[in-house]
Tab-separated table of C-alpha atoms in Angstrom:
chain	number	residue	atom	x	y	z
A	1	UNK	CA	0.000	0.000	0.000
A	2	UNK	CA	1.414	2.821	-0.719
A	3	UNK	CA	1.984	6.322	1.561
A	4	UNK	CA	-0.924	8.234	0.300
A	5	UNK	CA	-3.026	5.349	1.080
A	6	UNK	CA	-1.795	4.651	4.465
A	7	UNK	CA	-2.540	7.891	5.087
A	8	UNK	CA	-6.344	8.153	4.219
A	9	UNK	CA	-6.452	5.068	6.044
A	10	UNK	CA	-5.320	6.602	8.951
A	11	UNK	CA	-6.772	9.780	9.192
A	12	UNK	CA	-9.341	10.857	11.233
A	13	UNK	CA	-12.380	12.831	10.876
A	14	UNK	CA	-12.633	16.160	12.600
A	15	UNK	CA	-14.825	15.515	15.291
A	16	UNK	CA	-13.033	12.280	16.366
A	17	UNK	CA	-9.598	14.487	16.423
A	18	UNK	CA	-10.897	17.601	18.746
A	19	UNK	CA	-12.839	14.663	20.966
A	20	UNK	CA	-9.292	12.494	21.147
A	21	UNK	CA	-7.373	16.168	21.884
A	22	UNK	CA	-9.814	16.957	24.511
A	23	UNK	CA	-9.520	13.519	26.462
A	24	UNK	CA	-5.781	14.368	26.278
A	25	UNK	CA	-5.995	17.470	28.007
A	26	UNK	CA	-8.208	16.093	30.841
A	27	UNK	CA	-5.950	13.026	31.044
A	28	UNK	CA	-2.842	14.999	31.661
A	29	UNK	CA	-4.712	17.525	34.392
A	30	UNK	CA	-6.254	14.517	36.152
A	31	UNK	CA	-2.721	12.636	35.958
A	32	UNK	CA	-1.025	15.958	37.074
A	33	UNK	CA	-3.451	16.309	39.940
A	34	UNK	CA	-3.695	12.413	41.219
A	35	UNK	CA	-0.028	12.427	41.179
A	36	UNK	CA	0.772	15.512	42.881
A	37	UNK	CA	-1.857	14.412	45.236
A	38	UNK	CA	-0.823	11.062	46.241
A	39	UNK	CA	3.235	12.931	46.576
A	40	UNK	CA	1.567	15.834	49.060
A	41	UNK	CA	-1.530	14.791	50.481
A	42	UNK	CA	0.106	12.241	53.299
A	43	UNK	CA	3.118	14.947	54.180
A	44	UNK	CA	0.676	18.088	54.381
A	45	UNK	CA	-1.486	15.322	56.603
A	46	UNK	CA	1.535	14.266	58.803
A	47	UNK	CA	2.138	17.671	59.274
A	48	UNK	CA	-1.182	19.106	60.580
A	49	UNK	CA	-0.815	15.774	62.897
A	50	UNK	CA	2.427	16.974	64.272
A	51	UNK	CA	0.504	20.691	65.150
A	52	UNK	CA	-2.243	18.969	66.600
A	53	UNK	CA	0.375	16.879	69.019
A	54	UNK	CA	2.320	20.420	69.787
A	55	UNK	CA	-0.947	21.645	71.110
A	56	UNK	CA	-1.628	18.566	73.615
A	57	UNK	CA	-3.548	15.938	71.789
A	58	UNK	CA	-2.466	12.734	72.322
A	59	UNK	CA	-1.894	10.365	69.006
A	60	UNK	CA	0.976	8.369	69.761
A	61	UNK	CA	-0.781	5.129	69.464
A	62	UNK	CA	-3.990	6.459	66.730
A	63	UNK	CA	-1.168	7.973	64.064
A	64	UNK	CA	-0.533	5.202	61.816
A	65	UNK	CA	-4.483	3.991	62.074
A	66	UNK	CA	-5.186	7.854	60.738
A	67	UNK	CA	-2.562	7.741	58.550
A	68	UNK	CA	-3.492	4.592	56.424
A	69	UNK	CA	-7.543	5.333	56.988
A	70	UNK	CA	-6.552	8.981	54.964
A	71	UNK	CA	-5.103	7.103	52.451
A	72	UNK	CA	-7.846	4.601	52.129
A	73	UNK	CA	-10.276	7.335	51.853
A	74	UNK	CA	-8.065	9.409	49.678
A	75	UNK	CA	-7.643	6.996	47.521
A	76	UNK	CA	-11.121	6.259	47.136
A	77	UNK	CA	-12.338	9.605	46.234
A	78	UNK	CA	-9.776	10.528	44.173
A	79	UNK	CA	-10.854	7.146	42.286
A	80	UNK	CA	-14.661	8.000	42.069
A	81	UNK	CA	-13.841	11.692	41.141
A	82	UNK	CA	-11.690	10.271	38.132
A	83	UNK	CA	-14.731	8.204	37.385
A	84	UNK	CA	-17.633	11.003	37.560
A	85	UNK	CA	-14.957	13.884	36.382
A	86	UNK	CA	-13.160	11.718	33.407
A	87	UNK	CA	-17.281	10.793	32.391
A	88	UNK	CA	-18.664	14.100	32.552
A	89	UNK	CA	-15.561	15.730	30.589
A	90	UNK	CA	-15.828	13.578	28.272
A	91	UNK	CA	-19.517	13.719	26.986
A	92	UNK	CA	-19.240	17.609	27.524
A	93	UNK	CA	-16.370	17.425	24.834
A	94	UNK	CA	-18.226	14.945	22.514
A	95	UNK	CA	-21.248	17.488	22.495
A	96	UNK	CA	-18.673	20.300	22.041
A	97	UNK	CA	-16.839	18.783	19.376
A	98	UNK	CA	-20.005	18.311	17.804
A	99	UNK	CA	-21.445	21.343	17.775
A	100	UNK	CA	-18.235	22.490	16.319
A	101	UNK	CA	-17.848	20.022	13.413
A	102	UNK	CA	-21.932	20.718	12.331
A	103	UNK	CA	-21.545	23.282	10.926
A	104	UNK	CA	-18.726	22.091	8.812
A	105	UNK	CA	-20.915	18.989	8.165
A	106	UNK	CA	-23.722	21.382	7.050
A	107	UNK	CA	-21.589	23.734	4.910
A	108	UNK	CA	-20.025	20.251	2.928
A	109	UNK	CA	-23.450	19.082	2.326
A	110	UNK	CA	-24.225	22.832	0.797
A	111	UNK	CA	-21.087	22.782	-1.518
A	112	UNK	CA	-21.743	19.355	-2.604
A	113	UNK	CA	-25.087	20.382	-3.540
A	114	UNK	CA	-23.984	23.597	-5.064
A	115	UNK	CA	-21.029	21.439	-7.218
A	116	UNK	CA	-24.182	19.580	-8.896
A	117	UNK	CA	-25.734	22.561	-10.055
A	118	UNK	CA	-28.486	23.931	-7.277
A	119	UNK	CA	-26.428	27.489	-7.118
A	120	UNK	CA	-29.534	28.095	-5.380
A	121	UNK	CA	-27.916	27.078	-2.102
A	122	UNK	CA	-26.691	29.217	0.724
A	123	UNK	CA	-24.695	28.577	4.114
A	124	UNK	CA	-26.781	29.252	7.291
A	125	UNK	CA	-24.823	32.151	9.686
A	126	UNK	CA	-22.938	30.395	12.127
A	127	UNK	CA	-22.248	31.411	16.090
A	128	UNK	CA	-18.871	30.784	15.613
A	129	UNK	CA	-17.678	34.003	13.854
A	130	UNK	CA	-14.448	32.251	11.595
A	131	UNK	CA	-17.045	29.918	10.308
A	132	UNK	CA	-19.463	32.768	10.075
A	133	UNK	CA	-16.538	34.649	7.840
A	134	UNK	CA	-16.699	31.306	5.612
A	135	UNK	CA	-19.922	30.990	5.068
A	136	UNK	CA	-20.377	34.994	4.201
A	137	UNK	CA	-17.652	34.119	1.849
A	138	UNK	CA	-19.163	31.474	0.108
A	139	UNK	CA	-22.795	33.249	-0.264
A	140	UNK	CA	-21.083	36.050	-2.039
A	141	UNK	CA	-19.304	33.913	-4.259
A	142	UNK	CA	-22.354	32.025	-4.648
A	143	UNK	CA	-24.403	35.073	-5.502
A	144	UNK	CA	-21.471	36.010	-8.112
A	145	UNK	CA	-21.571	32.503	-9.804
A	146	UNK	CA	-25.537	32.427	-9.844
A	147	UNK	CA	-24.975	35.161	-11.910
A	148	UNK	CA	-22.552	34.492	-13.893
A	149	UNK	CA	-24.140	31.388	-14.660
A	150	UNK	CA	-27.788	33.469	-15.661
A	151	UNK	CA	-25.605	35.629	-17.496
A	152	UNK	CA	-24.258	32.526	-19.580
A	153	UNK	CA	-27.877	31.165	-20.438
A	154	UNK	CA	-29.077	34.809	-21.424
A	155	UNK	CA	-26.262	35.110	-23.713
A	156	UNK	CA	-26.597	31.318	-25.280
A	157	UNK	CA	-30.559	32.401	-25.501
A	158	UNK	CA	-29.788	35.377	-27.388
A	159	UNK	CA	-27.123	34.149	-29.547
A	160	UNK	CA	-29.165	31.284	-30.865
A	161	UNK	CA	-31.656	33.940	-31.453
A	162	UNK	CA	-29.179	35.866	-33.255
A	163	UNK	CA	-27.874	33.223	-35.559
A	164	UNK	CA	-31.201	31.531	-36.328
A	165	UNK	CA	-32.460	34.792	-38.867
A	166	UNK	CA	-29.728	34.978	-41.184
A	167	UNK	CA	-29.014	31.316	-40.837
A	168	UNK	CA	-32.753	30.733	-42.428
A	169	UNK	CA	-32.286	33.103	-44.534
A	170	UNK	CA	-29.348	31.722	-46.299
A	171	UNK	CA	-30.811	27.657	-45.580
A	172	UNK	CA	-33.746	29.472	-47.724
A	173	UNK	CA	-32.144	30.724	-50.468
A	174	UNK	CA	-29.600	27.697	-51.083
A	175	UNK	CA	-32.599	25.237	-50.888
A	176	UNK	CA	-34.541	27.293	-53.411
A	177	UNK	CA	-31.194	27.404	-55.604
A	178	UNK	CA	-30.808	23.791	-55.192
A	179	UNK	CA	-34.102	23.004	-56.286
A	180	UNK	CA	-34.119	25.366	-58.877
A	181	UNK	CA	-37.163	27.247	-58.358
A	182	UNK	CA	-35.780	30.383	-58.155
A	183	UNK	CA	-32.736	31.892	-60.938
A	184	UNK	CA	-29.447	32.246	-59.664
A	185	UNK	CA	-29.467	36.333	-60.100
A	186	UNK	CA	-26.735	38.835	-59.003
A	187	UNK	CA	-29.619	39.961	-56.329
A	188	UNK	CA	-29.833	36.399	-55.239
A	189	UNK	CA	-26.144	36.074	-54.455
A	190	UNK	CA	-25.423	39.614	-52.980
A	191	UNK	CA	-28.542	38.938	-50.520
A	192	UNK	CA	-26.299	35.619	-49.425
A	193	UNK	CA	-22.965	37.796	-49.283
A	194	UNK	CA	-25.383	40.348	-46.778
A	195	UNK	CA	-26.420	37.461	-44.651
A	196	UNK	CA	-22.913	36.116	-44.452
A	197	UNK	CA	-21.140	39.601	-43.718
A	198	UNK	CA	-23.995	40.012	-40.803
A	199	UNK	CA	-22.780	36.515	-39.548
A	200	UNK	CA	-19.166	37.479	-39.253
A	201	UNK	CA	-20.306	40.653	-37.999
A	202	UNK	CA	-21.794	38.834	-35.216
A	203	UNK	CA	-19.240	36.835	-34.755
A	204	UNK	CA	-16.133	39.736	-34.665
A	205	UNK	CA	-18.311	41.544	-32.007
A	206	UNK	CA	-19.089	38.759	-29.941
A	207	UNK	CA	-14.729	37.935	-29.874
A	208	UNK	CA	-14.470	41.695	-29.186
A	209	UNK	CA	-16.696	41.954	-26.495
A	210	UNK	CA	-15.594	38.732	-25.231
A	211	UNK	CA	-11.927	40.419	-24.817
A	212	UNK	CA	-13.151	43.706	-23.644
A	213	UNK	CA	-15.166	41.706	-20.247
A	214	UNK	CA	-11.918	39.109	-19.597
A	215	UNK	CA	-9.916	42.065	-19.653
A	216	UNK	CA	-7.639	41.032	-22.433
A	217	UNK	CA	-8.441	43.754	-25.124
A	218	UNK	CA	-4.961	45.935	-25.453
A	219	UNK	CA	-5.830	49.541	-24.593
A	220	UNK	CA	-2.448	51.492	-25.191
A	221	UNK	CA	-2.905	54.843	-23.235
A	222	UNK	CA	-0.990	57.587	-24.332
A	223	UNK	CA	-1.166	61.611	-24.302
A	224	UNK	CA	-3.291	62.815	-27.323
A	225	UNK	CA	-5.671	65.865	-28.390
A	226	UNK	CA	-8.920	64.349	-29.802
A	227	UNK	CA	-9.871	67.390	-31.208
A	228	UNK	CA	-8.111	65.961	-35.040
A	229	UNK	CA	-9.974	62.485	-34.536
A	230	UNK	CA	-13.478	64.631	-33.595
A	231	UNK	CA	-13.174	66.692	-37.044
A	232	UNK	CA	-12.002	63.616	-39.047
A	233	UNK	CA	-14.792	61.618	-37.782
A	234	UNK	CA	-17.544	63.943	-38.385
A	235	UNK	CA	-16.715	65.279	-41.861
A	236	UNK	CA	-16.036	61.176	-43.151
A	237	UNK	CA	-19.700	60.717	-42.030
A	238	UNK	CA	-20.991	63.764	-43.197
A	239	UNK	CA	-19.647	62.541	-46.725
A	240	UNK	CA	-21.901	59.744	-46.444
A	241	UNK	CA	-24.922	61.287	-45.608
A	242	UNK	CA	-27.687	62.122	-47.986
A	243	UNK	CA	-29.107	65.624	-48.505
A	244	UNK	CA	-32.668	64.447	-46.905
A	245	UNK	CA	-30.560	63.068	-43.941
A	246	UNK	CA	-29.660	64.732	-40.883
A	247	UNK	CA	-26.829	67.144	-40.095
A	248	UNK	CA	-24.176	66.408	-38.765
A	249	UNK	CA	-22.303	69.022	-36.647
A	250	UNK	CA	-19.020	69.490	-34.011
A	251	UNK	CA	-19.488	71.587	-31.393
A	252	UNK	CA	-16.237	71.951	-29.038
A	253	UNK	CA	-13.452	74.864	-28.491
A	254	UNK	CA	-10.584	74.900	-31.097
A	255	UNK	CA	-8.113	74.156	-28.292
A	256	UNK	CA	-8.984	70.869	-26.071
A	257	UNK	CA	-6.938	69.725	-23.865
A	258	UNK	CA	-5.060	66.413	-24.419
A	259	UNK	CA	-6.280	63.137	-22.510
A	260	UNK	CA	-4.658	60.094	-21.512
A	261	UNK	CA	-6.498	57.769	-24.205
A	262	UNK	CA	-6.432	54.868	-26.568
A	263	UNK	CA	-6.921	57.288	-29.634
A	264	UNK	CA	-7.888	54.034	-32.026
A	265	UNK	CA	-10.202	52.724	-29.259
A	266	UNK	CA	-12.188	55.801	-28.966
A	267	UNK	CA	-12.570	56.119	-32.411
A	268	UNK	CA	-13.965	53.126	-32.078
A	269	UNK	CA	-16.393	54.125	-29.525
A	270	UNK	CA	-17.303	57.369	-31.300
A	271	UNK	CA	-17.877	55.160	-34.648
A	272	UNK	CA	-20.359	53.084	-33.034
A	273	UNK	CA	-22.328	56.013	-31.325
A	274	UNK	CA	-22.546	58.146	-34.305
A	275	UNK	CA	-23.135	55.100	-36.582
A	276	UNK	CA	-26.146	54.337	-33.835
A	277	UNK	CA	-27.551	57.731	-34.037
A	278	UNK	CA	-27.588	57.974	-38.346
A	279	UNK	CA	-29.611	54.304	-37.715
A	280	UNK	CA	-32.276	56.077	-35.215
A	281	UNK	CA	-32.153	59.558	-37.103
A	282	UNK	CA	-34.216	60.441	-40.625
A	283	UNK	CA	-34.211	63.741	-39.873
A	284	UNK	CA	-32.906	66.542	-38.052
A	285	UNK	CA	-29.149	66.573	-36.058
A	286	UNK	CA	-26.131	65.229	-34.606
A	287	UNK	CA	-24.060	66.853	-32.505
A	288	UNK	CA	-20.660	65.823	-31.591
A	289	UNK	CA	-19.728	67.444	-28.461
A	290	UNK	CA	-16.692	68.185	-26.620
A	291	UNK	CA	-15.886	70.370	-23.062
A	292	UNK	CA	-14.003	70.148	-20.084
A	293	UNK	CA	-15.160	69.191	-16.813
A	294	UNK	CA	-12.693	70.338	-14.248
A	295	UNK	CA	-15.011	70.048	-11.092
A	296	UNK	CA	-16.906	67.121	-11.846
A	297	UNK	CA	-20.061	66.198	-9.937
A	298	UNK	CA	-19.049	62.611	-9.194
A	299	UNK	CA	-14.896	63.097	-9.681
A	300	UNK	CA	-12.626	65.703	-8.445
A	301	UNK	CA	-10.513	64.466	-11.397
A	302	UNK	CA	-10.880	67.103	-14.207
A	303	UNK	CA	-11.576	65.243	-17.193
A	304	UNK	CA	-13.011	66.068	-21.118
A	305	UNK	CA	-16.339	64.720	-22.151
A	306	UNK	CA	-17.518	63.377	-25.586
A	307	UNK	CA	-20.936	63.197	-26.074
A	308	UNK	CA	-23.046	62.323	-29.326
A	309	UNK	CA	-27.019	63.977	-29.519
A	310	UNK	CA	-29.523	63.126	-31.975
A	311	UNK	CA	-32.915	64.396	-32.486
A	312	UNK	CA	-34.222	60.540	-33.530
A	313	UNK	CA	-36.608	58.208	-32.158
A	314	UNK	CA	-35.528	58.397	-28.453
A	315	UNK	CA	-35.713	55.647	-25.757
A	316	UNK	CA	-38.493	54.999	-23.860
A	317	UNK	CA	-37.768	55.273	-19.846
A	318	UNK	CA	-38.236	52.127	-18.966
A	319	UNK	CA	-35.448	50.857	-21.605
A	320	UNK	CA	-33.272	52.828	-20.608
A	321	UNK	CA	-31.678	50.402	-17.876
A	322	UNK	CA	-31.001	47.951	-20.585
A	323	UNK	CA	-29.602	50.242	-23.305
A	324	UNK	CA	-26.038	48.654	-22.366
A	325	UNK	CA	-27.259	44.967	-22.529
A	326	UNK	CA	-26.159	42.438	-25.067
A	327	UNK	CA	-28.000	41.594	-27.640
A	328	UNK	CA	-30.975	44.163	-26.587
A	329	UNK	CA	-32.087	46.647	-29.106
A	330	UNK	CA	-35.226	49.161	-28.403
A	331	UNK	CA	-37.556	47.511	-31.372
A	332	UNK	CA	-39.445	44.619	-29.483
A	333	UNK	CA	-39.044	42.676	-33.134
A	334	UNK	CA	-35.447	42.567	-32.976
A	335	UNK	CA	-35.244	43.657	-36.298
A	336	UNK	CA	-31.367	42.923	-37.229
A	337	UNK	CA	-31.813	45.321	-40.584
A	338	UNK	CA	-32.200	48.329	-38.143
A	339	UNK	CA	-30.427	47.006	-35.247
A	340	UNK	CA	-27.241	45.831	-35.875
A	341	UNK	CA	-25.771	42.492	-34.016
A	342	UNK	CA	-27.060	44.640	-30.589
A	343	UNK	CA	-24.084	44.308	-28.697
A	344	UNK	CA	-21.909	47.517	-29.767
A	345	UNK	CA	-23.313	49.242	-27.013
A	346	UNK	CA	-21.863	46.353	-24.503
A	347	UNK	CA	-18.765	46.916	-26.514
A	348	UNK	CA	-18.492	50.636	-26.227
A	349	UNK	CA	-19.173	50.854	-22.548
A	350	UNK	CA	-16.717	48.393	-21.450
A	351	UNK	CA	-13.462	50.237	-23.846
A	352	UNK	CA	-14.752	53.369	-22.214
A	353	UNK	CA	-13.807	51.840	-18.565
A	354	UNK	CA	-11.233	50.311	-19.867
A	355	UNK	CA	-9.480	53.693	-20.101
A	356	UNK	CA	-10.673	55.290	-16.702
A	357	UNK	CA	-14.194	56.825	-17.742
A	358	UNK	CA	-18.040	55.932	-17.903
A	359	UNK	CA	-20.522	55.735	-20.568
A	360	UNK	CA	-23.874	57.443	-19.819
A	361	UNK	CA	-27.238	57.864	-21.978
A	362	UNK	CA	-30.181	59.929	-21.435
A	363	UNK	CA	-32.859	60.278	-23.939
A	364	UNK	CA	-36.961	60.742	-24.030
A	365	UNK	CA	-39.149	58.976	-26.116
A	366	UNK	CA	-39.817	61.013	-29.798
A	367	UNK	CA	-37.481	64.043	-29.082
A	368	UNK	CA	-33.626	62.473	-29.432
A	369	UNK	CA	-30.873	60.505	-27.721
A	370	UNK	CA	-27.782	61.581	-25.641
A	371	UNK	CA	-24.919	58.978	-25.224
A	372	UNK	CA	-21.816	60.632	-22.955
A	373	UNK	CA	-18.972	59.325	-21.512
A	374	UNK	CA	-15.661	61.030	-20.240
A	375	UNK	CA	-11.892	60.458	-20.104
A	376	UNK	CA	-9.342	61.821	-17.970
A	377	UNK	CA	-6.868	64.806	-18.469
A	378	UNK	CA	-3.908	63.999	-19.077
């Protein structure tokens, strides 16, 4: 057999081990006081004979009959008290070692059942306050797995609801192709290139946003003026837009100051939230905006902010919580023509932390959409 085996054989479960070390404490302070007893006990009683025969009582010929009946009756007590002590110590440290070890017993049960899947489960508080510590411990990573784990079936849920449109689509098309009952036109195959670039587009945001939550997305801070990448932006879109569109406009000072900044991540960040407000806009504006924000209301850090307002559809209130969601888009159809993959919000957000600020919307329902976020001076 080998070592690791002798050892499992021999070990001992908790309880046994703080009931065997409490036994050994009581046998070494009953030892200790038998045998200190029996050494003492017949000199100290020799002794207070010897006073009692300075003061006149005669006990010449009773001494050794005292002597041996102390002993006798010494003996005997100390006996019985071993008895009744070494009985009652010892099922007062069985019930103590139990009520010890439940606990433990109770929180192994939990984590067994939590290990097969009921993260449902939580530890009872405990009197003892270091088990107490524990068991707070493992509710709060309990909570944090729970919701990791409902965070994991949302997004499977909404990615198979992602995939299934343009998958049908293009299962449509090639069966009709197949079976020849439609013509194999240039309209045909450029509506099977759309479905296919919306697939990888799905796909490349899903890695990216994947990346930005682990924390593996390289952000390279550096010193830079956005004020070049604000003007470059605004006139490429304005190129695109048509003459019934909206307008787009910057608004900031001709001098900003420069921010520590991953100048090809906010780009990317800016891209998405003017991209998202051309979607939601047929008419009217978009403003780029730019200021400073030395005092800020919830940072004494001065910072700049960036914000992007159209006068389109707005957000109702009570989406509003869920703008920064994967996968959720305001149109209760999910229509993927108007809504992108629905995650470039997520995506956004989480570069914007990523380099020390916050992304913020506000918006009303029918007048226009604000989305903000701020990074810090350099």
């Amino acid at each position: 057999m080998s070592k690791t085996g002798l050892r499992k054989t021999k070990s001992l479960p908790l309880v046994s081990r703080l009931f065997l070390s409490h036994l050994l404490v009581m046998m070494v302070a009953v030892s200790s006081l038998v045998i200190i007893g029996k050494l003492s006990s017949p000199r100290f009683f020799v002794l207070h004979l010897q006073q009692l025969e300075g003061r006149g009582v005669t006990l010449r010929y009773a001494r050794t009959n005292l002597i041996k009946g102390f002993e006798t009756a010494w003996n005997r007590s100390t006996f019985w008290a071993v008895i009744a002590g070494g009985t009652a110590a010892g099922g007062l440290s069985y019930w103590v070692s139990k009520r010890i070890v439940q606990p433990l017993t109770q929180i192994e049960q939990i984590t067994q059942r939590f290990a097969a899947g009921h993260l449902d489960e939580r530890l009872p508080p405990s009197e003892i306050p270091e088990i107490n510590q524990l068991t707070t411990s493992f509710n709060r990573m309990a909570v944090s797995l729970e919701d990791v784990e409902h965070r994991r079936r949302e997004l499977v849920s909404d990615l198979t609801h992602e995939l299934r449109t343009p998958l049908t689509v293009l299962r449509g098309y090639l069966e009709e192709l197949a079976d020849a009952r439609i013509e194999p036109t240039p309209e045909v195959y450029q509506q099977l290139a759309k479905e296919t670039r919306r697939l990888e587009r799905l796909i490349n945001d899903l890695q990216e946003l994947s990346k930005a939550e682990a924390g593996y997305l390289p952000i390279h801070l550096q010193v830079v003026n956005l004020r070049p990448l604000l003007e470059s932006l605004v006139q490429k879109f304005s190129d695109q837009l048509l003459e019934d569109g909206p307008v787009l406009r910057l608004e900031c000072p001709d001098q900003l100051p420069s921010v520590l900044a991953d100048p090809d991540r906010v780009e990317q960040v800016l891209v998405n939230l003017i991209g998202n407000a051309l979607t939601y806009t047929k008419a009217g504006s978009i403003t780029v905006q730019a200021w400073t924000d030395a005092e800020g209301a919830t940072s004494r850090l001065p910072r700049l902010w960036i914000a992007v307002t159209d006068t389109g559809i707005g957000i109702a209130a009570q989406d509003l919580p869920h703008v920064f969601e994967r996968f959720w888009r305001a149109e209760k159809s999910r229509n993927q023509h108007t809504g992108g993959t629905g995650i470039g919000l997520a995506i956004s957000q989480r570069l914007v932390e990523l380099q020390g600020g916050q992304l913020e919307v506000e918006s009303q329902l029918g007048i226009g959409s604000t989305f903000r976020f701020y990074l810090p001076l350099a």
